[in-house]
Amino acid sequence: MAVILLAQATPAQAADSTQYGRDSSRGLGVAVPFSGFTDRNGQAVPISGAVGVDLVLGSTAQPYLPCQNYNPQTGTGDTFINACEVRGSYTTYTRFATGQGILFPHGYFMPDVQPDYVNGGSLRTDWGARTAGLSLEFYPDVALDQEYVHSRFYVDYFNYRANGWTYSYHVGTIKLVTLADPGTTRIIGTVTRNGAAPAAKEIKFTIFGGDARSSADYPISSFAVTYSNGTDWTSGAMYAGAQRVTVDDTATGHQCVYDLPRISGPDNRLDFDVARPGFGRGDGHCNF
């Protein structure tokens, strides 16, 4: 479930949250004026799902993600790793019950004090005061994972102070869309190893890209994390636009990254043979 914030970013080498300064003028922390998902007519939709949020310290150009600074073997990492709802991944992971919809009536908030998910009680992290950016990624419905577009957006500017918080640009709402809606796309293809199907979940695909806008005209994109199924694979629904496809062969550690120009529609094809150099393609950047 962990998704890298920015596929093209180089993480900063700082080791800990405490190495980043805090802005005491932010009050209780930072917030994003985002309300949730709607249908095509702007009405709330009774879906279930989840929202994962990555906290970024430092800067967008040199990001440090405290909750991804975690060693599962030793159980150590950032000073405030116990404040991460998903250690090694998202800072917060908000689940929504079936039928309730994905809704944030007052927006999303990153306070200066977080729950201690290991020992109980709370931790003063000053993460709200330290925030450089917040990346929000949406999982609309587990039961229909590849049918709905998985939206994401990133905010790194907080300048409006109200009610004790400092807010980002207004994001508004996001329309829940599928391949039946305009402005969407999908990638399909086959993946083999010497002509045979790889083992289940052996080949991993991570896709970022596409272009869309929220109700407040804020830029949003899409993402997908999926695995081959026999010899077939698909990204599921994405926003139309340029895409970056990362293919990982977990059996060998080999990886290739492919940058696709703007694509649209449901019939974009990428086939791979992971036993061949470049996974059988000449248009990728590979580590072998």
PDB file of C-alpha atoms in Angstrom, residues 114-256:
ATOM      1  CA  GLN A 114      -0.523  13.138  17.049  1.00  0.00           C
ATOM      2  CA  PRO A 115      -1.690   9.951  18.752  1.00  0.00           C
ATOM      3  CA  ASP A 116       1.034   7.550  19.874  1.00  0.00           C
ATOM      4  CA  TYR A 117      -0.126   4.405  18.042  1.00  0.00           C
ATOM      5  CA  VAL A 118       2.334   2.171  19.919  1.00  0.00           C
ATOM      6  CA  ASN A 119       2.236   3.276  23.553  1.00  0.00           C
ATOM      7  CA  GLY A 120      -1.045   5.156  23.720  1.00  0.00           C
ATOM      8  CA  GLY A 121      -1.398   8.798  24.650  1.00  0.00           C
ATOM      9  CA  SER A 122      -0.022  11.466  22.348  1.00  0.00           C
ATOM     10  CA  LEU A 123       3.206  12.837  20.878  1.00  0.00           C
ATOM     11  CA  ARG A 124       4.035  16.465  20.219  1.00  0.00           C
ATOM     12  CA  THR A 125       5.670  16.247  16.815  1.00  0.00           C
ATOM     13  CA  ASP A 126       5.125  19.822  15.622  1.00  0.00           C
ATOM     14  CA  TRP A 127       4.457  18.207  12.241  1.00  0.00           C
ATOM     15  CA  GLY A 128       1.839  20.829  11.410  1.00  0.00           C
ATOM     16  CA  ALA A 129       4.364  23.593  12.011  1.00  0.00           C
ATOM     17  CA  ARG A 130       7.046  21.691  10.071  1.00  0.00           C
ATOM     18  CA  THR A 131       4.937  20.634   7.065  1.00  0.00           C
ATOM     19  CA  ALA A 132       6.384  21.413   3.635  1.00  0.00           C
ATOM     20  CA  GLY A 133       3.709  19.465   1.765  1.00  0.00           C
ATOM     21  CA  LEU A 134       0.920  16.914   1.999  1.00  0.00           C
ATOM     22  CA  SER A 135       0.251  14.234  -0.622  1.00  0.00           C
ATOM     23  CA  LEU A 136      -3.271  12.789  -0.520  1.00  0.00           C
ATOM     24  CA  GLU A 137      -4.016   9.490  -2.282  1.00  0.00           C
ATOM     25  CA  PHE A 138      -7.501   8.034  -2.561  1.00  0.00           C
ATOM     26  CA  TYR A 139      -8.721   4.422  -2.655  1.00  0.00           C
ATOM     27  CA  PRO A 140     -12.413   4.823  -3.583  1.00  0.00           C
ATOM     28  CA  ASP A 141     -13.705   1.266  -3.126  1.00  0.00           C
ATOM     29  CA  VAL A 142     -11.749  -1.910  -2.423  1.00  0.00           C
ATOM     30  CA  ALA A 143     -14.460  -4.053  -4.032  1.00  0.00           C
ATOM     31  CA  LEU A 144     -14.160  -2.058  -7.284  1.00  0.00           C
ATOM     32  CA  ASP A 145     -10.475  -1.260  -7.071  1.00  0.00           C
ATOM     33  CA  GLN A 146      -9.656  -1.084 -10.788  1.00  0.00           C
ATOM     34  CA  GLU A 147     -12.967   0.360 -11.959  1.00  0.00           C
ATOM     35  CA  TYR A 148     -12.622   3.742 -10.242  1.00  0.00           C
ATOM     36  CA  VAL A 149      -9.808   6.197 -10.903  1.00  0.00           C
ATOM     37  CA  HIS A 150      -7.529   6.527  -7.866  1.00  0.00           C
ATOM     38  CA  SER A 151      -7.066  10.281  -7.513  1.00  0.00           C
ATOM     39  CA  ARG A 152      -4.190  12.060  -5.812  1.00  0.00           C
ATOM     40  CA  PHE A 153      -3.112  15.649  -5.239  1.00  0.00           C
ATOM     41  CA  TYR A 154      -0.272  17.475  -3.541  1.00  0.00           C
ATOM     42  CA  VAL A 155      -0.301  20.759  -1.640  1.00  0.00           C
ATOM     43  CA  ASP A 156       2.799  22.662  -0.568  1.00  0.00           C
ATOM     44  CA  TYR A 157       1.575  26.197   0.047  1.00  0.00           C
ATOM     45  CA  PHE A 158      -0.173  27.201   3.286  1.00  0.00           C
ATOM     46  CA  ASN A 159      -0.964  30.883   3.746  1.00  0.00           C
ATOM     47  CA  TYR A 160      -4.540  31.440   4.941  1.00  0.00           C
ATOM     48  CA  ARG A 161      -5.017  31.556   8.704  1.00  0.00           C
ATOM     49  CA  ALA A 162      -8.412  30.969  10.286  1.00  0.00           C
ATOM     50  CA  ASN A 163      -9.838  29.320  13.401  1.00  0.00           C
ATOM     51  CA  GLY A 164      -6.373  28.605  14.778  1.00  0.00           C
ATOM     52  CA  TRP A 165      -5.184  26.722  11.651  1.00  0.00           C
ATOM     53  CA  THR A 166      -3.248  27.627   8.510  1.00  0.00           C
ATOM     54  CA  TYR A 167      -4.915  26.497   5.270  1.00  0.00           C
ATOM     55  CA  SER A 168      -3.692  25.594   1.797  1.00  0.00           C
ATOM     56  CA  TYR A 169      -5.349  26.499  -1.486  1.00  0.00           C
ATOM     57  CA  HIS A 170      -9.007  25.525  -1.712  1.00  0.00           C
ATOM     58  CA  VAL A 171      -9.332  22.086  -3.346  1.00  0.00           C
ATOM     59  CA  GLY A 172     -13.095  21.567  -3.117  1.00  0.00           C
ATOM     60  CA  THR A 173     -14.384  18.180  -4.284  1.00  0.00           C
ATOM     61  CA  ILE A 174     -13.358  15.480  -6.765  1.00  0.00           C
ATOM     62  CA  LYS A 175     -15.716  13.670  -9.137  1.00  0.00           C
ATOM     63  CA  LEU A 176     -15.663   9.893  -8.861  1.00  0.00           C
ATOM     64  CA  VAL A 177     -15.033   8.605 -12.391  1.00  0.00           C
ATOM     65  CA  THR A 178     -14.574   5.333 -14.277  1.00  0.00           C
ATOM     66  CA  LEU A 179     -13.586   4.425 -17.830  1.00  0.00           C
ATOM     67  CA  ALA A 180     -17.145   5.286 -18.826  1.00  0.00           C
ATOM     68  CA  ASP A 181     -16.363   8.954 -18.163  1.00  0.00           C
ATOM     69  CA  PRO A 182     -14.480  11.291 -20.502  1.00  0.00           C
ATOM     70  CA  GLY A 183     -10.875  12.140 -19.717  1.00  0.00           C
ATOM     71  CA  THR A 184      -9.925   8.634 -18.556  1.00  0.00           C
ATOM     72  CA  THR A 185      -7.626   5.923 -19.834  1.00  0.00           C
ATOM     73  CA  ARG A 186      -6.286   2.438 -19.088  1.00  0.00           C
ATOM     74  CA  ILE A 187      -3.156   0.441 -19.890  1.00  0.00           C
ATOM     75  CA  ILE A 188      -3.401  -3.283 -20.578  1.00  0.00           C
ATOM     76  CA  GLY A 189      -0.920  -5.926 -21.633  1.00  0.00           C
ATOM     77  CA  THR A 190       0.756  -9.241 -21.045  1.00  0.00           C
ATOM     78  CA  VAL A 191       3.743 -10.159 -18.897  1.00  0.00           C
ATOM     79  CA  THR A 192       5.693 -13.411 -19.222  1.00  0.00           C
ATOM     80  CA  ARG A 193       8.949 -14.972 -18.068  1.00  0.00           C
ATOM     81  CA  ASN A 194      10.440 -17.093 -20.852  1.00  0.00           C
ATOM     82  CA  GLY A 195       6.952 -17.509 -22.270  1.00  0.00           C
ATOM     83  CA  ALA A 196       5.369 -18.646 -19.003  1.00  0.00           C
ATOM     84  CA  ALA A 197       3.258 -16.797 -16.457  1.00  0.00           C
ATOM     85  CA  PRO A 198       5.217 -15.318 -13.525  1.00  0.00           C
ATOM     86  CA  ALA A 199       4.223 -16.415 -10.035  1.00  0.00           C
ATOM     87  CA  ALA A 200       1.352 -14.572  -8.360  1.00  0.00           C
ATOM     88  CA  LYS A 201       2.307 -11.019  -7.276  1.00  0.00           C
ATOM     89  CA  GLU A 202       5.851 -11.499  -8.598  1.00  0.00           C
ATOM     90  CA  ILE A 203       5.624  -8.602 -11.062  1.00  0.00           C
ATOM     91  CA  LYS A 204       4.543  -5.277  -9.619  1.00  0.00           C
ATOM     92  CA  PHE A 205       3.337  -2.256 -11.598  1.00  0.00           C
ATOM     93  CA  THR A 206       3.253   1.270 -10.164  1.00  0.00           C
ATOM     94  CA  ILE A 207       1.721   3.992 -12.342  1.00  0.00           C
ATOM     95  CA  PHE A 208       1.556   7.743 -11.756  1.00  0.00           C
ATOM     96  CA  GLY A 209       0.127  10.279 -14.170  1.00  0.00           C
ATOM     97  CA  GLY A 210      -2.828  11.837 -15.891  1.00  0.00           C
ATOM     98  CA  ASP A 211      -4.352  15.269 -15.569  1.00  0.00           C
ATOM     99  CA  ALA A 212      -7.665  16.414 -14.125  1.00  0.00           C
ATOM    100  CA  ARG A 213      -9.100  19.223 -12.019  1.00  0.00           C
ATOM    101  CA  SER A 214     -11.099  19.436  -8.816  1.00  0.00           C
ATOM    102  CA  SER A 215     -14.297  21.466  -8.446  1.00  0.00           C
ATOM    103  CA  ALA A 216     -12.099  24.424  -7.437  1.00  0.00           C
ATOM    104  CA  ASP A 217      -9.853  23.907 -10.504  1.00  0.00           C
ATOM    105  CA  TYR A 218      -7.023  22.481  -8.389  1.00  0.00           C
ATOM    106  CA  PRO A 219      -4.753  20.082 -10.353  1.00  0.00           C
ATOM    107  CA  ILE A 220      -5.152  16.379  -9.543  1.00  0.00           C
ATOM    108  CA  SER A 221      -3.626  13.241 -11.027  1.00  0.00           C
ATOM    109  CA  SER A 222      -4.007   9.500 -10.583  1.00  0.00           C
ATOM    110  CA  PHE A 223      -2.035   6.454  -9.464  1.00  0.00           C
ATOM    111  CA  ALA A 224      -2.278   2.688  -9.412  1.00  0.00           C
ATOM    112  CA  VAL A 225      -0.359  -0.127  -7.749  1.00  0.00           C
ATOM    113  CA  THR A 226      -1.163  -3.505  -9.246  1.00  0.00           C
ATOM    114  CA  TYR A 227       0.281  -6.949 -10.014  1.00  0.00           C
ATOM    115  CA  SER A 228       0.198  -9.328 -12.933  1.00  0.00           C
ATOM    116  CA  ASN A 229      -2.584 -11.909 -12.978  1.00  0.00           C
ATOM    117  CA  GLY A 230      -1.284 -14.924 -14.841  1.00  0.00           C
ATOM    118  CA  THR A 231       0.064 -13.439 -18.068  1.00  0.00           C
ATOM    119  CA  ASP A 232      -2.245 -10.414 -18.013  1.00  0.00           C
ATOM    120  CA  TRP A 233      -1.949  -7.056 -16.302  1.00  0.00           C
ATOM    121  CA  THR A 234      -3.891  -3.788 -16.294  1.00  0.00           C
ATOM    122  CA  SER A 235      -3.490  -0.415 -14.675  1.00  0.00           C
ATOM    123  CA  GLY A 236      -7.205  -0.087 -14.098  1.00  0.00           C
ATOM    124  CA  ALA A 237      -8.837   3.289 -14.722  1.00  0.00           C
ATOM    125  CA  MET A 238      -6.557   6.350 -14.755  1.00  0.00           C
ATOM    126  CA  TYR A 239      -6.898   9.976 -15.774  1.00  0.00           C
ATOM    127  CA  ALA A 240      -5.855  10.532 -19.393  1.00  0.00           C
ATOM    128  CA  GLY A 241      -2.452  12.136 -19.870  1.00  0.00           C
ATOM    129  CA  ALA A 242       1.234  11.318 -19.646  1.00  0.00           C
ATOM    130  CA  GLN A 243       2.037   8.310 -17.451  1.00  0.00           C
ATOM    131  CA  ARG A 244       5.110   6.924 -15.691  1.00  0.00           C
ATOM    132  CA  VAL A 245       5.000   3.134 -15.414  1.00  0.00           C
ATOM    133  CA  THR A 246       7.467   1.401 -13.065  1.00  0.00           C
ATOM    134  CA  VAL A 247       7.759  -2.374 -13.441  1.00  0.00           C
ATOM    135  CA  ASP A 248       9.424  -4.366 -10.628  1.00  0.00           C
ATOM    136  CA  ASP A 249      10.425  -8.003 -10.925  1.00  0.00           C
ATOM    137  CA  THR A 250      10.400  -8.893  -7.221  1.00  0.00           C
ATOM    138  CA  ALA A 251      12.073 -12.249  -7.917  1.00  0.00           C
ATOM    139  CA  THR A 252      15.235 -10.685  -9.364  1.00  0.00           C
ATOM    140  CA  GLY A 253      15.207  -7.085  -8.123  1.00  0.00           C
ATOM    141  CA  HIS A 254      15.201  -5.847 -11.715  1.00  0.00           C
ATOM    142  CA  GLN A 255      13.276  -2.668 -12.442  1.00  0.00           C
ATOM    143  CA  CYS A 256      12.396  -0.659 -15.548  1.00  0.00           C
TER     144      CYS A 256
END
